[in-house]
């Protein structure tokens, strides 16, 4: 997951405790999910997407030497060695993103993802959900990582099924102040929170989420995909940290290069935080054989040919707290990460 740019007031991580990324074991960084003086910053487009003010520039994480390259399916993904890639790609400027559609309940997709209707995409129901019921479909979604509970000492939440609710056509992942809440390793976390993880996998196609994304202090919301049992690859389709991306979000790929060294590629999009938090926006990714293209409300915001996964990924959404990305919530309330739908599409045969 991308780390922050030159953001102020980010605490320095203890040198003997490696911070972790969104539940994935990570190696030592100069700050918890924080800036690295040795890594190039992300350039932010001169013409922002939507209504925005310039966001702090994220930078590549520093990570340590990998363990064994393959982990069991039940084990957490493993990080690799430090990135050495050139500066990340910035969002293509100059495009006006249309306003998000009103309302929180949408009809089932008729002809494909937003902006690419009628182009030969077929919904994959195993990895899609309209969340139109009154309870989470537990045949599709888990509320814990398959490799266990939250393992990031810099995060301040424990994931529980009680923090996931379905109603009114949406699923809400709610971070809740819980001063006495304790997880299995006896680490007391000041917040409980919610996440959803799908065991099915898909390679390529189109991945899409329509959601309201919280921007309160401490909020770190992500829509992403990861390969079961190994890391990388990872693709973050929408990652929003209230401290690091206060005026937008980033899309990121994590991958190993030909020498087995970990690399990351970022694309940054500026969006008015009030628009992200108070209105439903649609975040998408078109995954071709050799390119990833990211979309906001049906409009392209950037693409990359670096780090395109060669293996199928799960889909998941997480509402983390702090972790260096969201900042210290200081016991304050955090709005829910409210998701109208998650849809994955495959290309129809012959398209």
C-alpha atoms as one frame of an Amber mdcrd trajectory, in Angstrom:
protein
   0.000   0.000   0.000   1.312   3.462  -0.740   2.837   5.475   2.058   2.381
   9.126   2.669   4.358  11.944   1.159   5.802  14.842   3.035   2.935  15.024
   5.497   3.477  16.798   8.816   3.099  15.298  12.248   3.664  11.676  11.352
   5.145   9.812  14.336   8.456   8.044  13.901   8.207   4.279  14.073  10.319
   2.413  16.619  13.315   0.968  14.835  12.801  -2.419  16.463   9.085  -2.766
  15.619   8.300  -3.109  11.894   5.049  -1.368  10.994   2.611  -3.204   8.756
   0.396  -2.226   5.859  -3.383  -2.766   6.010  -3.002  -6.050   7.842  -0.109
  -7.217   5.633   3.214  -7.808   7.374   5.620  -5.082   6.293   9.230  -4.354
   7.018  10.932  -1.465   8.775  10.090   2.002   7.502  11.468   5.364   8.531
   7.981   6.260   9.748   4.831   4.158  10.215   3.367   4.210   6.694   5.255
   7.495   6.552   7.564   9.441   4.271  10.946   8.232   3.202  13.597  10.842
   2.585  15.290   8.533   0.097  12.263   7.847  -2.094  10.888  10.106  -4.865
   7.568  11.837  -4.159   4.438  11.498  -6.220   3.747  14.476  -8.420   0.217
  15.809  -8.080  -1.481  17.030 -11.277  -1.691  20.751 -11.878  -5.316  20.352
 -12.905  -6.977  18.403 -10.096  -9.677  15.812 -10.564 -12.941  17.204  -9.279
 -12.742  20.039  -6.752  -9.534  19.809  -4.809  -6.691  21.382  -3.033  -3.219
  19.905  -3.512  -2.655  16.690  -1.608   0.588  15.805   0.145   2.803  13.767
  -2.126   3.056  10.071  -1.211   6.357   8.279  -1.469   7.499   4.718  -1.915
   7.801   2.523   1.166  11.056   1.114   2.385  10.758  -2.575   3.031  13.072
  -5.299   4.163  14.424  -8.521   2.732  11.681 -11.059   1.988  11.208 -14.370
   3.729  10.538 -17.511   1.698   8.907 -16.462  -1.570   5.851 -18.680  -1.145
   3.703 -18.858   1.979   0.935 -21.327   2.824  -2.566 -20.275   1.845  -3.435
 -19.621   5.479  -0.387 -17.445   6.129  -0.279 -13.673   5.720   1.243 -12.233
   2.540   4.937 -11.463   2.775   6.696  -8.259   1.788   9.806  -8.111  -0.333
  12.928  -5.964  -0.620  13.167  -2.166  -0.972  11.841  -0.425  -4.079  14.306
   1.115  -6.502  11.902   2.259  -9.195  11.763   5.749 -10.609   9.234   8.330
  -9.500   5.599   7.171  -9.517   3.170   8.131 -12.253   0.923  11.127 -11.586
  -2.711  11.450 -12.530  -3.320  12.744 -16.015  -4.508  16.350 -15.559  -7.074
  18.363 -17.432 -10.133  16.108 -17.258 -13.284  17.253 -15.509 -14.789  14.396
 -13.551 -18.598  14.323 -13.728 -20.519  14.691 -10.490 -21.400  11.425  -8.753
 -24.896  10.090  -9.257 -27.321  10.901  -6.465 -28.737   8.342  -4.085 -27.397
   5.344  -2.214 -29.166   2.463  -3.917 -28.499   1.539  -7.535 -30.076  -1.014
  -9.816 -28.177  -4.127 -10.858 -25.754  -3.481 -13.728 -27.298  -3.807 -17.165
 -24.493  -3.535 -19.687 -21.151  -3.185 -17.933 -19.141  -0.885 -15.673 -19.693
   2.855 -15.515 -18.165   4.526 -18.554 -17.609   1.223 -20.378 -21.191   0.099
 -20.920 -21.783  -2.184 -23.872 -18.113  -3.105 -24.287 -18.422  -6.826 -23.688
 -18.128  -7.096 -19.902 -20.093  -9.775 -18.034 -20.742  -9.564 -14.279 -18.942
 -12.119 -12.074 -21.612 -12.795  -9.410 -19.226 -14.672  -7.101 -17.281 -11.444
  -6.506 -20.119  -8.929  -6.782 -22.755  -7.721  -4.338 -25.439  -5.029  -4.421
 -25.879  -5.242  -0.611 -29.645  -4.945  -0.980 -30.544  -7.327   1.866 -30.614
  -6.898   5.621 -27.536  -8.983   6.484 -24.114  -9.656   5.002 -24.001 -12.597
   2.587 -21.533 -14.789   4.457 -21.311 -17.207   1.530 -19.393 -14.436  -0.249
 -17.823 -12.313   2.460 -15.622 -12.896   5.491 -15.140 -10.228   8.154 -11.528
 -11.160   9.017  -8.354 -11.587   7.001  -7.790 -15.256   6.122  -4.349 -15.053
   7.745  -5.813 -13.982  11.097  -6.656 -10.766  12.921  -5.170  -7.323  12.515
  -1.393  -7.608  12.854  -0.306  -4.004  12.311   0.965  -2.455  15.555   0.561
   1.037  14.070  -3.145   0.543  13.423  -5.645   1.211  16.171  -8.521  -1.117
  15.259  -9.596  -4.706  15.683 -11.863  -6.068  12.953 -15.118  -7.653  14.149
 -18.297  -8.816  12.383 -20.315  -6.508  14.646 -18.827  -3.523  12.812 -20.261
  -4.632   9.455 -23.942  -3.862   8.827 -26.183  -4.156   5.771 -29.348  -2.122
   5.233 -30.883   0.485   2.951 -29.031  -0.913  -0.047 -25.501  -0.466   1.349
 -22.953  -2.151   3.584 -21.333   0.008   6.262 -17.871  -0.658   7.676 -17.923
   1.289  10.930 -14.926   2.225  13.050 -16.077   2.647  16.648 -14.200   3.975
  19.672 -13.740   1.029  22.068 -11.331   2.069  24.852 -11.426  -1.350  26.519
 -11.518  -3.539  23.418  -8.735  -6.143  23.343  -7.752  -8.533  20.578  -6.398
 -12.055  20.931  -2.759 -11.019  21.397  -3.784  -8.876  24.403  -2.992  -5.642
  22.584  -5.656  -3.150  23.587  -7.018  -1.233  20.606  -8.979   1.990  21.055
 -11.241   1.164  18.080 -13.135  -1.768  16.644 -13.864  -1.687  12.929 -15.205
  -3.574   9.936 -13.880  -5.196   6.782 -15.150  -7.570   4.081 -13.025 -10.130
   2.221 -14.097 -12.362  -0.680 -12.519 -15.811  -1.011 -13.130 -16.029  -4.768
 -10.455 -14.793  -7.173 -10.382 -13.245 -10.621  -7.681 -12.285 -13.099  -8.180
  -9.256 -15.343 -11.586  -7.775 -16.194 -13.050  -4.694 -14.510 -13.303  -4.078
 -10.739 -15.690  -1.435  -9.430 -16.994  -0.003  -6.146 -19.488   2.786  -5.445
 -19.024   4.259  -1.993 -18.860   7.135   0.451 -15.331   7.351   1.867 -14.762
   8.861   5.342 -12.243  11.673   5.735 -12.375  12.033   9.525  -9.124  12.025
  11.491  -7.866   8.454  11.737  -9.823   7.076   8.757  -7.939   4.763   6.372
 -10.372   3.225   3.875  -9.218   0.949   1.046 -10.761  -1.012  -1.844  -8.137
  -3.496  -2.993  -7.097  -6.932  -4.204  -4.425  -9.358  -3.036  -3.271 -12.852
  -3.994  -4.108 -15.491  -1.362  -1.092 -16.801   0.539   1.618 -14.559  -0.951
   2.640 -10.924  -1.307   3.068  -9.192  -3.677   1.116  -8.713  -5.902  -1.337
  -6.218  -4.468  -3.498  -3.662  -6.234  -5.115  -0.781  -4.319  -7.918   0.557
  -6.505  -8.887   3.277  -4.011  -6.879   4.028  -0.873  -7.760   7.044   1.226
  -5.877   8.044   4.370  -7.295  11.093   6.106  -3.798  12.304   7.046  -1.855
  11.381   3.924  -4.459  11.934   1.194  -6.774  14.519   2.774  -7.784  15.896
  -0.636  -8.207  12.727  -2.641  -6.936   9.167  -2.857  -4.270   7.006  -4.457
  -4.270   3.863  -6.597  -1.221   1.638  -6.197   0.367  -1.545  -7.455   2.903
  -3.527  -5.415   5.039  -6.062  -7.251   8.461  -7.683  -7.498  10.720  -6.790
 -10.403  12.853  -9.260 -12.406  15.475  -9.186  -9.634  12.944 -10.025  -6.923
  12.995  -6.468  -5.548   9.781  -4.911  -4.286   8.492  -1.996  -6.368   5.432
   0.244  -6.053   3.671   2.449  -8.578   1.265   5.193  -7.496  -1.375   7.205
  -9.271  -2.774  10.137  -7.276  -6.213  11.684  -7.782  -7.354  14.932  -6.175
 -11.000  14.981  -5.073 -12.852  17.392  -2.809 -12.951  15.588   0.575 -16.562
  16.671   1.171 -17.492  15.050  -2.134 -15.741  11.814  -1.169 -17.336  11.659
   2.268 -20.857  12.923   1.632 -21.607  11.622  -1.873 -21.382   8.227  -3.536
 -18.525   8.076  -6.039 -17.620   5.170  -8.302 -14.041   3.875  -8.236 -12.978
   1.411 -10.921 -10.035  -0.455 -12.418  -9.748  -1.964 -15.885  -7.260  -4.830
 -15.749  -5.879  -5.859 -19.124  -3.107  -8.342 -19.787  -0.402  -5.672 -19.653
  -2.044  -2.519 -18.272  -4.092  -1.245 -15.319  -6.354   1.754 -15.926  -8.120
   3.525 -13.043 -11.463   5.326 -13.217 -13.418   7.788 -11.079 -17.117   8.228
 -11.873 -16.587   6.653 -15.292 -13.640   8.880 -16.250 -10.067   7.685 -16.557
  -7.690   9.170 -13.971  -4.492   7.309 -14.864  -2.938   4.044 -15.988   0.248
   2.019 -15.622   1.931  -0.939 -17.281   4.127  -1.564 -14.237   3.191  -4.190
 -11.682   0.284  -5.705 -13.609  -0.466  -8.897 -11.626   0.164 -12.250 -13.269
  -2.061 -14.111 -10.802  -5.721 -13.850  -9.810  -6.670 -11.647  -6.829  -9.286
 -11.595  -4.093 -11.367  -8.459  -3.609 -11.731  -6.763  -0.227 -12.622  -3.495
   1.479 -11.165  -2.422   4.825 -11.825   0.410   7.276  -8.542   0.730   9.164
  -7.744   3.376  11.794  -4.470   5.328  11.823  -1.663   3.010  10.661   0.231
   6.165   9.684  -2.164   6.769   6.781  -5.226   7.932   8.681  -3.480   9.806
  11.471  -4.332   9.707  15.157  -8.118   9.772  15.650  -7.640  10.891  19.284
 -10.781   9.039  20.308 -12.953  10.957  17.880 -15.875   9.652  15.853 -15.248
   8.280  12.360 -17.941   8.199   9.695 -18.687   4.800   8.147 -17.096   3.530
   4.961 -20.443   3.057   3.190 -20.447   0.889   0.071 -23.378   0.828  -2.337
 -21.989  -2.049  -4.392 -18.887  -4.005  -5.353 -18.904  -5.448  -8.874 -16.316
  -7.398 -10.787 -16.697  -8.056 -14.491 -15.046 -10.485 -16.842 -14.651  -9.981
 -20.551 -17.189 -11.982 -22.527 -15.681 -14.671 -24.804 -14.750 -13.248 -28.159
 -14.470  -9.618 -26.997
